[in-house]
């Protein structure tokens, strides 16, 4: 999602740009220029902004799943694990 599909790239070659790829395209090209962004950069920015919403929703779902798992572990009396201890909710 963020970095793209490395497996697909290894078998098929060219793949669509990832969110990170689009951001890198913009930041690397515009780092040392005072020119205005091109239409390509503006389109890449718009596409990255749209794609990041899906990434954030997926991260939110993962966070909710982890919290539910931690709650179940606490209810079952499981011993503490790194990053999961008393008062860490």
mmCIF file of N, CA, C and O in Angstrom:
data_model
loop_
_atom_site.group_PDB
_atom_site.id
_atom_site.type_symbol
_atom_site.label_atom_id
_atom_site.label_comp_id
_atom_site.label_asym_id
_atom_site.label_seq_id
_atom_site.Cartn_x
_atom_site.Cartn_y
_atom_site.Cartn_z
ATOM 1 N N UNK A 1 0.831 -1.185 0.000
ATOM 2 C CA UNK A 1 0.000 0.000 0.000
ATOM 3 C C UNK A 1 0.880 1.253 0.000
ATOM 4 O O UNK A 1 0.837 2.006 -0.955
ATOM 5 N N UNK A 2 1.631 1.405 1.058
ATOM 6 C CA UNK A 2 2.481 2.588 1.118
ATOM 7 C C UNK A 2 3.646 2.465 0.131
ATOM 8 O O UNK A 2 3.936 3.374 -0.612
ATOM 9 N N UNK A 3 4.332 1.315 0.152
ATOM 10 C CA UNK A 3 5.523 1.127 -0.682
ATOM 11 C C UNK A 3 5.252 0.399 -1.986
ATOM 12 O O UNK A 3 6.176 0.169 -2.751
ATOM 13 N N UNK A 4 4.052 0.002 -2.251
ATOM 14 C CA UNK A 4 3.743 -0.692 -3.486
ATOM 15 C C UNK A 4 3.838 -2.203 -3.345
ATOM 16 O O UNK A 4 3.962 -2.741 -2.252
ATOM 17 N N UNK A 5 3.795 -2.893 -4.461
ATOM 18 C CA UNK A 5 3.781 -4.349 -4.494
ATOM 19 C C UNK A 5 5.105 -4.853 -5.064
ATOM 20 O O UNK A 5 5.277 -4.965 -6.268
ATOM 21 N N UNK A 6 6.056 -5.147 -4.169
ATOM 22 C CA UNK A 6 7.370 -5.602 -4.594
ATOM 23 C C UNK A 6 7.335 -6.928 -5.325
ATOM 24 O O UNK A 6 8.096 -7.154 -6.267
ATOM 25 N N UNK A 7 6.461 -7.844 -4.906
ATOM 26 C CA UNK A 7 6.360 -9.145 -5.558
ATOM 27 C C UNK A 7 5.869 -8.986 -6.992
ATOM 28 O O UNK A 7 6.420 -9.575 -7.918
ATOM 29 N N UNK A 8 4.851 -8.168 -7.172
ATOM 30 C CA UNK A 8 4.334 -7.933 -8.527
ATOM 31 C C UNK A 8 5.407 -7.306 -9.403
ATOM 32 O O UNK A 8 5.560 -7.666 -10.561
ATOM 33 N N UNK A 9 6.166 -6.374 -8.834
ATOM 34 C CA UNK A 9 7.225 -5.712 -9.601
ATOM 35 C C UNK A 9 8.300 -6.696 -10.030
ATOM 36 O O UNK A 9 8.847 -6.587 -11.135
ATOM 37 N N UNK A 10 8.597 -7.685 -9.174
ATOM 38 C CA UNK A 10 9.652 -8.637 -9.526
ATOM 39 C C UNK A 10 9.225 -9.574 -10.658
ATOM 40 O O UNK A 10 10.075 -10.088 -11.379
ATOM 41 N N UNK A 11 7.928 -9.803 -10.811
ATOM 42 C CA UNK A 11 7.448 -10.695 -11.869
ATOM 43 C C UNK A 11 6.982 -9.962 -13.116
ATOM 44 O O UNK A 11 7.107 -10.468 -14.216
ATOM 45 N N UNK A 12 6.418 -8.773 -12.942
ATOM 46 C CA UNK A 12 5.819 -8.078 -14.080
ATOM 47 C C UNK A 12 6.599 -6.859 -14.547
ATOM 48 O O UNK A 12 6.281 -6.280 -15.572
ATOM 49 N N UNK A 13 7.570 -6.424 -13.779
ATOM 50 C CA UNK A 13 8.317 -5.233 -14.163
ATOM 51 C C UNK A 13 7.634 -3.985 -13.656
ATOM 52 O O UNK A 13 7.525 -3.770 -12.462
ATOM 53 N N UNK A 14 7.151 -3.155 -14.560
ATOM 54 C CA UNK A 14 6.544 -1.881 -14.185
ATOM 55 C C UNK A 14 5.210 -2.090 -13.484
ATOM 56 O O UNK A 14 4.387 -2.890 -13.912
ATOM 57 N N UNK A 15 5.029 -1.402 -12.380
ATOM 58 C CA UNK A 15 3.776 -1.438 -11.625
ATOM 59 C C UNK A 15 3.341 -0.001 -11.353
ATOM 60 O O UNK A 15 4.158 0.917 -11.430
ATOM 61 N N UNK A 16 2.077 0.204 -11.018
ATOM 62 C CA UNK A 16 1.636 1.559 -10.698
ATOM 63 C C UNK A 16 2.422 2.120 -9.509
ATOM 64 O O UNK A 16 2.850 1.384 -8.629
ATOM 65 N N UNK A 17 2.615 3.426 -9.505
ATOM 66 C CA UNK A 17 3.334 4.064 -8.405
ATOM 67 C C UNK A 17 2.579 3.888 -7.089
ATOM 68 O O UNK A 17 1.350 4.010 -7.048
ATOM 69 N N UNK A 18 3.330 3.653 -6.038
ATOM 70 C CA UNK A 18 2.749 3.570 -4.704
ATOM 71 C C UNK A 18 2.570 4.982 -4.153
ATOM 72 O O UNK A 18 3.012 5.969 -4.756
ATOM 73 N N UNK A 19 1.945 5.081 -2.986
ATOM 74 C CA UNK A 19 1.793 6.387 -2.331
ATOM 75 C C UNK A 19 3.180 6.982 -2.087
ATOM 76 O O UNK A 19 3.446 8.142 -2.407
ATOM 77 N N UNK A 20 4.091 6.183 -1.552
ATOM 78 C CA UNK A 20 5.445 6.661 -1.295
ATOM 79 C C UNK A 20 6.149 7.027 -2.592
ATOM 80 O O UNK A 20 6.875 8.019 -2.651
ATOM 81 N N UNK A 21 5.944 6.252 -3.627
ATOM 82 C CA UNK A 21 6.555 6.547 -4.914
ATOM 83 C C UNK A 21 6.107 7.892 -5.468
ATOM 84 O O UNK A 21 6.909 8.647 -6.023
ATOM 85 N N UNK A 22 4.829 8.181 -5.304
ATOM 86 C CA UNK A 22 4.318 9.476 -5.783
ATOM 87 C C UNK A 22 4.909 10.629 -4.974
ATOM 88 O O UNK A 22 5.296 11.658 -5.530
ATOM 89 N N UNK A 23 4.982 10.449 -3.661
ATOM 90 C CA UNK A 23 5.549 11.497 -2.813
ATOM 91 C C UNK A 23 7.030 11.690 -3.122
ATOM 92 O O UNK A 23 7.526 12.821 -3.192
ATOM 93 N N UNK A 24 7.750 10.577 -3.318
ATOM 94 C CA UNK A 24 9.170 10.673 -3.668
ATOM 95 C C UNK A 24 9.371 11.379 -5.005
ATOM 96 O O UNK A 24 10.302 12.175 -5.154
ATOM 97 N N UNK A 25 8.516 11.082 -5.970
ATOM 98 C CA UNK A 25 8.594 11.735 -7.274
ATOM 99 C C UNK A 25 8.534 13.247 -7.113
ATOM 100 O O UNK A 25 9.350 13.978 -7.671
ATOM 101 N N UNK A 26 7.594 13.695 -6.327
ATOM 102 C CA UNK A 26 7.404 15.130 -6.132
ATOM 103 C C UNK A 26 8.567 15.730 -5.353
ATOM 104 O O UNK A 26 9.172 16.719 -5.769
ATOM 105 N N UNK A 27 8.892 15.140 -4.215
ATOM 106 C CA UNK A 27 9.899 15.752 -3.343
ATOM 107 C C UNK A 27 11.288 15.740 -3.969
ATOM 108 O O UNK A 27 12.024 16.721 -3.854
ATOM 109 N N UNK A 28 11.673 14.658 -4.632
ATOM 110 C CA UNK A 28 13.004 14.599 -5.239
ATOM 111 C C UNK A 28 13.137 15.591 -6.399
ATOM 112 O O UNK A 28 14.163 16.247 -6.547
ATOM 113 N N UNK A 29 12.119 15.695 -7.208
ATOM 114 C CA UNK A 29 12.194 16.570 -8.375
ATOM 115 C C UNK A 29 12.132 18.049 -7.992
ATOM 116 O O UNK A 29 12.762 18.887 -8.646
ATOM 117 N N UNK A 30 11.392 18.361 -6.961
ATOM 118 C CA UNK A 30 11.213 19.769 -6.598
ATOM 119 C C UNK A 30 12.161 20.239 -5.503
ATOM 120 O O UNK A 30 12.120 21.401 -5.111
ATOM 121 N N UNK A 31 13.020 19.346 -5.034
ATOM 122 C CA UNK A 31 13.899 19.682 -3.913
ATOM 123 C C UNK A 31 14.825 20.848 -4.235
ATOM 124 O O UNK A 31 15.043 21.722 -3.404
ATOM 125 N N UNK A 32 15.366 20.865 -5.422
ATOM 126 C CA UNK A 32 16.370 21.872 -5.744
ATOM 127 C C UNK A 32 15.937 22.813 -6.867
ATOM 128 O O UNK A 32 16.765 23.268 -7.648
ATOM 129 N N UNK A 33 14.676 23.094 -6.944
ATOM 130 C CA UNK A 33 14.204 24.012 -7.989
ATOM 131 C C UNK A 33 13.295 25.066 -7.379
ATOM 132 O O UNK A 33 12.707 24.857 -6.320
ATOM 133 N N UNK A 34 13.214 26.174 -8.045
ATOM 134 C CA UNK A 34 12.287 27.223 -7.619
ATOM 135 C C UNK A 34 11.102 27.323 -8.572
ATOM 136 O O UNK A 34 10.249 28.189 -8.411
ATOM 137 N N UNK A 35 11.056 26.424 -9.551
ATOM 138 C CA UNK A 35 9.968 26.428 -10.523
ATOM 139 C C UNK A 35 8.682 25.911 -9.876
ATOM 140 O O UNK A 35 8.709 25.174 -8.886
ATOM 141 N N UNK A 36 7.589 26.299 -10.451
ATOM 142 C CA UNK A 36 6.287 25.825 -9.969
ATOM 143 C C UNK A 36 6.136 24.336 -10.305
ATOM 144 O O UNK A 36 6.747 23.839 -11.253
ATOM 145 N N UNK A 37 5.329 23.616 -9.541
ATOM 146 C CA UNK A 37 5.117 22.202 -9.847
ATOM 147 C C UNK A 37 4.435 22.023 -11.201
ATOM 148 O O UNK A 37 3.592 22.819 -11.590
ATOM 149 N N UNK A 38 4.821 20.959 -11.873
ATOM 150 C CA UNK A 38 4.218 20.654 -13.178
ATOM 151 C C UNK A 38 2.861 19.990 -12.975
ATOM 152 O O UNK A 38 2.492 19.608 -11.851
ATOM 153 N N UNK A 39 2.148 19.828 -14.055
ATOM 154 C CA UNK A 39 0.864 19.127 -14.000
ATOM 155 C C UNK A 39 1.032 17.692 -13.524
ATOM 156 O O UNK A 39 0.187 17.161 -12.803
ATOM 157 N N UNK A 40 2.144 17.059 -13.906
ATOM 158 C CA UNK A 40 2.423 15.691 -13.469
ATOM 159 C C UNK A 40 2.551 15.637 -11.958
ATOM 160 O O UNK A 40 2.016 14.736 -11.305
ATOM 161 N N UNK A 41 3.279 16.596 -11.391
ATOM 162 C CA UNK A 41 3.457 16.611 -9.938
ATOM 163 C C UNK A 41 2.140 16.904 -9.222
ATOM 164 O O UNK A 41 1.845 16.320 -8.183
ATOM 165 N N UNK A 42 1.352 17.801 -9.772
ATOM 166 C CA UNK A 42 0.059 18.105 -9.160
ATOM 167 C C UNK A 42 -0.867 16.893 -9.208
ATOM 168 O O UNK A 42 -1.571 16.610 -8.238
ATOM 169 N N UNK A 43 -0.844 16.161 -10.326
ATOM 170 C CA UNK A 43 -1.663 14.954 -10.431
ATOM 171 C C UNK A 43 -1.163 13.881 -9.464
ATOM 172 O O UNK A 43 -1.951 13.221 -8.796
ATOM 173 N N UNK A 44 0.155 13.727 -9.358
ATOM 174 C CA UNK A 44 0.730 12.749 -8.433
ATOM 175 C C UNK A 44 0.339 13.083 -6.996
ATOM 176 O O UNK A 44 0.020 12.190 -6.204
ATOM 177 N N UNK A 45 0.342 14.369 -6.662
ATOM 178 C CA UNK A 45 -0.050 14.787 -5.311
ATOM 179 C C UNK A 45 -1.520 14.450 -5.053
ATOM 180 O O UNK A 45 -1.864 13.922 -3.989
ATOM 181 N N UNK A 46 -2.390 14.739 -6.019
ATOM 182 C CA UNK A 46 -3.822 14.444 -5.855
ATOM 183 C C UNK A 46 -4.061 12.947 -5.692
ATOM 184 O O UNK A 46 -4.844 12.516 -4.838
ATOM 185 N N UNK A 47 -3.368 12.138 -6.488
ATOM 186 C CA UNK A 47 -3.529 10.689 -6.398
ATOM 187 C C UNK A 47 -3.000 10.146 -5.072
ATOM 188 O O UNK A 47 -3.608 9.254 -4.470
ATOM 189 N N UNK A 48 -1.894 10.694 -4.591
ATOM 190 C CA UNK A 48 -1.350 10.263 -3.295
ATOM 191 C C UNK A 48 -2.304 10.656 -2.165
ATOM 192 O O UNK A 48 -2.532 9.878 -1.235
ATOM 193 N N UNK A 49 -2.872 11.851 -2.247
ATOM 194 C CA UNK A 49 -3.813 12.303 -1.219
ATOM 195 C C UNK A 49 -5.050 11.416 -1.175
ATOM 196 O O UNK A 49 -5.561 11.097 -0.095
ATOM 197 N N UNK A 50 -5.532 10.991 -2.341
ATOM 198 C CA UNK A 50 -6.692 10.099 -2.381
ATOM 199 C C UNK A 50 -6.347 8.715 -1.852
ATOM 200 O O UNK A 50 -7.114 8.101 -1.122
ATOM 201 N N UNK A 51 -5.168 8.218 -2.211
ATOM 202 C CA UNK A 51 -4.763 6.866 -1.803
ATOM 203 C C UNK A 51 -4.480 6.776 -0.315
ATOM 204 O O UNK A 51 -4.694 5.726 0.299
ATOM 205 N N UNK A 52 -4.022 7.857 0.293
ATOM 206 C CA UNK A 52 -3.661 7.806 1.713
ATOM 207 C C UNK A 52 -4.893 7.578 2.584
ATOM 208 O O UNK A 52 -4.789 6.997 3.661
ATOM 209 N N UNK A 53 -6.067 7.978 2.111
ATOM 210 C CA UNK A 53 -7.294 7.726 2.867
ATOM 211 C C UNK A 53 -7.509 6.226 3.064
ATOM 212 O O UNK A 53 -7.859 5.779 4.157
ATOM 213 N N UNK A 54 -7.292 5.444 2.021
ATOM 214 C CA UNK A 54 -7.428 3.989 2.125
ATOM 215 C C UNK A 54 -6.414 3.397 3.083
ATOM 216 O O UNK A 54 -6.716 2.475 3.851
ATOM 217 N N UNK A 55 -5.194 3.915 3.044
ATOM 218 C CA UNK A 55 -4.147 3.438 3.948
ATOM 219 C C UNK A 55 -4.531 3.741 5.401
ATOM 220 O O UNK A 55 -4.400 2.889 6.279
ATOM 221 N N UNK A 56 -5.004 4.942 5.649
ATOM 222 C CA UNK A 56 -5.391 5.322 7.009
ATOM 223 C C UNK A 56 -6.559 4.483 7.516
ATOM 224 O O UNK A 56 -6.591 4.097 8.692
ATOM 225 N N UNK A 57 -7.507 4.166 6.637
ATOM 226 C CA UNK A 57 -8.629 3.321 7.041
ATOM 227 C C UNK A 57 -8.143 1.911 7.379
ATOM 228 O O UNK A 57 -8.595 1.303 8.351
ATOM 229 N N UNK A 58 -7.205 1.387 6.606
ATOM 230 C CA UNK A 58 -6.650 0.060 6.882
ATOM 231 C C UNK A 58 -5.892 0.058 8.201
ATOM 232 O O UNK A 58 -6.008 -0.889 8.995
ATOM 233 N N UNK A 59 -5.140 1.101 8.467
ATOM 234 C CA UNK A 59 -4.415 1.197 9.745
ATOM 235 C C UNK A 59 -5.376 1.287 10.926
ATOM 236 O O UNK A 59 -5.131 0.699 11.979
ATOM 237 N N UNK A 60 -6.467 2.018 10.754
ATOM 238 C CA UNK A 60 -7.476 2.128 11.808
ATOM 239 C C UNK A 60 -8.088 0.757 12.093
ATOM 240 O O UNK A 60 -8.277 0.381 13.251
ATOM 241 N N UNK A 61 -8.379 -0.009 11.048
ATOM 242 C CA UNK A 61 -8.944 -1.351 11.232
ATOM 243 C C UNK A 61 -7.952 -2.259 11.953
ATOM 244 O O UNK A 61 -8.338 -3.050 12.827
ATOM 245 N N UNK A 62 -6.672 -2.152 11.611
ATOM 246 C CA UNK A 62 -5.649 -2.951 12.291
ATOM 247 C C UNK A 62 -5.567 -2.566 13.759
ATOM 248 O O UNK A 62 -5.488 -3.428 14.638
ATOM 249 N N UNK A 63 -5.597 -1.264 14.045
ATOM 250 C CA UNK A 63 -5.535 -0.803 15.430
ATOM 251 C C UNK A 63 -6.720 -1.332 16.233
ATOM 252 O O UNK A 63 -6.563 -1.792 17.371
ATOM 253 N N UNK A 64 -7.901 -1.313 15.648
ATOM 254 C CA UNK A 64 -9.082 -1.821 16.339
ATOM 255 C C UNK A 64 -8.966 -3.324 16.586
ATOM 256 O O UNK A 64 -9.343 -3.819 17.661
ATOM 257 N N UNK A 65 -8.413 -4.059 15.623
ATOM 258 C CA UNK A 65 -8.218 -5.504 15.799
ATOM 259 C C UNK A 65 -7.227 -5.801 16.904
ATOM 260 O O UNK A 65 -7.431 -6.703 17.721
ATOM 261 N N UNK A 66 -6.142 -5.042 16.950
ATOM 262 C CA UNK A 66 -5.132 -5.234 17.996
ATOM 263 C C UNK A 66 -5.718 -4.914 19.362
ATOM 264 O O UNK A 66 -5.500 -5.648 20.334
ATOM 265 N N UNK A 67 -6.496 -3.844 19.455
ATOM 266 C CA UNK A 67 -7.117 -3.482 20.731
ATOM 267 C C UNK A 67 -8.094 -4.567 21.181
ATOM 268 O O UNK A 67 -8.144 -4.900 22.368
ATOM 269 N N UNK A 68 -8.849 -5.132 20.248
ATOM 270 C CA UNK A 68 -9.780 -6.212 20.601
ATOM 271 C C UNK A 68 -9.010 -7.441 21.069
ATOM 272 O O UNK A 68 -9.413 -8.102 22.045
ATOM 273 N N UNK A 69 -7.913 -7.751 20.413
ATOM 274 C CA UNK A 69 -7.086 -8.883 20.822
ATOM 275 C C UNK A 69 -6.494 -8.656 22.207
ATOM 276 O O UNK A 69 -6.501 -9.555 23.053
ATOM 277 N N UNK A 70 -5.999 -7.454 22.463
ATOM 278 C CA UNK A 70 -5.449 -7.141 23.781
ATOM 279 C C UNK A 70 -6.511 -7.242 24.866
ATOM 280 O O UNK A 70 -6.247 -7.740 25.961
ATOM 281 N N UNK A 71 -7.710 -6.792 24.580
ATOM 282 C CA UNK A 71 -8.806 -6.893 25.534
ATOM 283 C C UNK A 71 -9.117 -8.357 25.825
ATOM 284 O O UNK A 71 -9.309 -8.748 26.984
ATOM 285 N N UNK A 72 -9.146 -9.183 24.776
ATOM 286 C CA UNK A 72 -9.400 -10.613 24.955
ATOM 287 C C UNK A 72 -8.279 -11.273 25.755
ATOM 288 O O UNK A 72 -8.537 -12.133 26.615
ATOM 289 N N UNK A 73 -7.040 -10.884 25.503
ATOM 290 C CA UNK A 73 -5.914 -11.434 26.261
ATOM 291 C C UNK A 73 -6.004 -11.050 27.732
ATOM 292 O O UNK A 73 -5.761 -11.883 28.615
ATOM 293 N N UNK A 74 -6.349 -9.792 28.000
ATOM 294 C CA UNK A 74 -6.500 -9.347 29.387
ATOM 295 C C UNK A 74 -7.621 -10.119 30.077
ATOM 296 O O UNK A 74 -7.481 -10.546 31.223
ATOM 297 N N UNK A 75 -8.747 -10.303 29.377
ATOM 298 C CA UNK A 75 -9.891 -11.012 29.961
ATOM 299 C C UNK A 75 -9.553 -12.470 30.229
ATOM 300 O O UNK A 75 -10.056 -13.066 31.196
ATOM 301 N N UNK A 76 -8.689 -13.053 29.409
ATOM 302 C CA UNK A 76 -8.313 -14.457 29.582
ATOM 303 C C UNK A 76 -7.204 -14.630 30.615
ATOM 304 O O UNK A 76 -6.837 -15.755 30.947
ATOM 305 N N UNK A 77 -6.665 -13.510 31.120
ATOM 306 C CA UNK A 77 -5.616 -13.587 32.120
ATOM 307 C C UNK A 77 -4.251 -13.920 31.542
ATOM 308 O O UNK A 77 -3.377 -14.431 32.244
ATOM 309 N N UNK A 78 -4.044 -13.627 30.279
ATOM 310 C CA UNK A 78 -2.760 -13.905 29.631
ATOM 311 C C UNK A 78 -1.671 -13.042 30.259
ATOM 312 O O UNK A 78 -1.927 -11.918 30.691
ATOM 313 N N UNK A 79 -0.444 -13.558 30.345
ATOM 314 C CA UNK A 79 0.645 -12.757 30.912
ATOM 315 C C UNK A 79 0.935 -11.555 30.011
ATOM 316 O O UNK A 79 0.625 -11.551 28.820
ATOM 317 N N UNK A 80 1.548 -10.562 30.591
ATOM 318 C CA UNK A 80 1.873 -9.354 29.834
ATOM 319 C C UNK A 80 2.900 -9.660 28.765
ATOM 320 O O UNK A 80 3.755 -10.524 28.922
ATOM 321 N N UNK A 81 2.800 -8.947 27.681
ATOM 322 C CA UNK A 81 3.747 -9.069 26.582
ATOM 323 C C UNK A 81 4.382 -7.706 26.365
ATOM 324 O O UNK A 81 3.834 -6.688 26.813
ATOM 325 N N UNK A 82 5.525 -7.639 25.691
ATOM 326 C CA UNK A 82 6.153 -6.341 25.458
ATOM 327 C C UNK A 82 5.194 -5.355 24.778
ATOM 328 O O UNK A 82 4.554 -5.691 23.791
ATOM 329 N N UNK A 83 5.075 -4.183 25.344
ATOM 330 C CA UNK A 83 4.183 -3.174 24.804
ATOM 331 C C UNK A 83 2.756 -3.287 25.298
ATOM 332 O O UNK A 83 1.920 -2.443 25.029
ATOM 333 N N UNK A 84 2.446 -4.333 26.042
ATOM 334 C CA UNK A 84 1.099 -4.521 26.572
ATOM 335 C C UNK A 84 1.225 -4.830 28.056
ATOM 336 O O UNK A 84 1.684 -5.879 28.448
ATOM 337 N N UNK A 85 0.879 -3.855 28.853
ATOM 338 C CA UNK A 85 1.010 -4.035 30.292
ATOM 339 C C UNK A 85 -0.098 -3.335 31.027
ATOM 340 O O UNK A 85 -1.020 -2.778 30.425
ATOM 341 N N UNK A 86 -0.029 -3.329 32.333
ATOM 342 C CA UNK A 86 -1.072 -2.687 33.134
ATOM 343 C C UNK A 86 -1.183 -1.202 32.811
ATOM 344 O O UNK A 86 -0.179 -0.508 32.674
ATOM 345 N N UNK A 87 -2.389 -0.736 32.653
ATOM 346 C CA UNK A 87 -2.646 0.682 32.421
ATOM 347 C C UNK A 87 -2.293 1.168 31.026
ATOM 348 O O UNK A 87 -2.289 2.359 30.771
ATOM 349 N N UNK A 88 -2.001 0.293 30.118
ATOM 350 C CA UNK A 88 -1.657 0.699 28.742
ATOM 351 C C UNK A 88 -2.837 0.449 27.824
ATOM 352 O O UNK A 88 -2.852 -0.456 27.037
ATOM 353 N N UNK A 89 -3.861 1.250 27.911
ATOM 354 C CA UNK A 89 -5.040 1.070 27.055
ATOM 355 C C UNK A 89 -5.187 2.187 26.116
ATOM 356 O O UNK A 89 -4.998 3.175 25.988
#
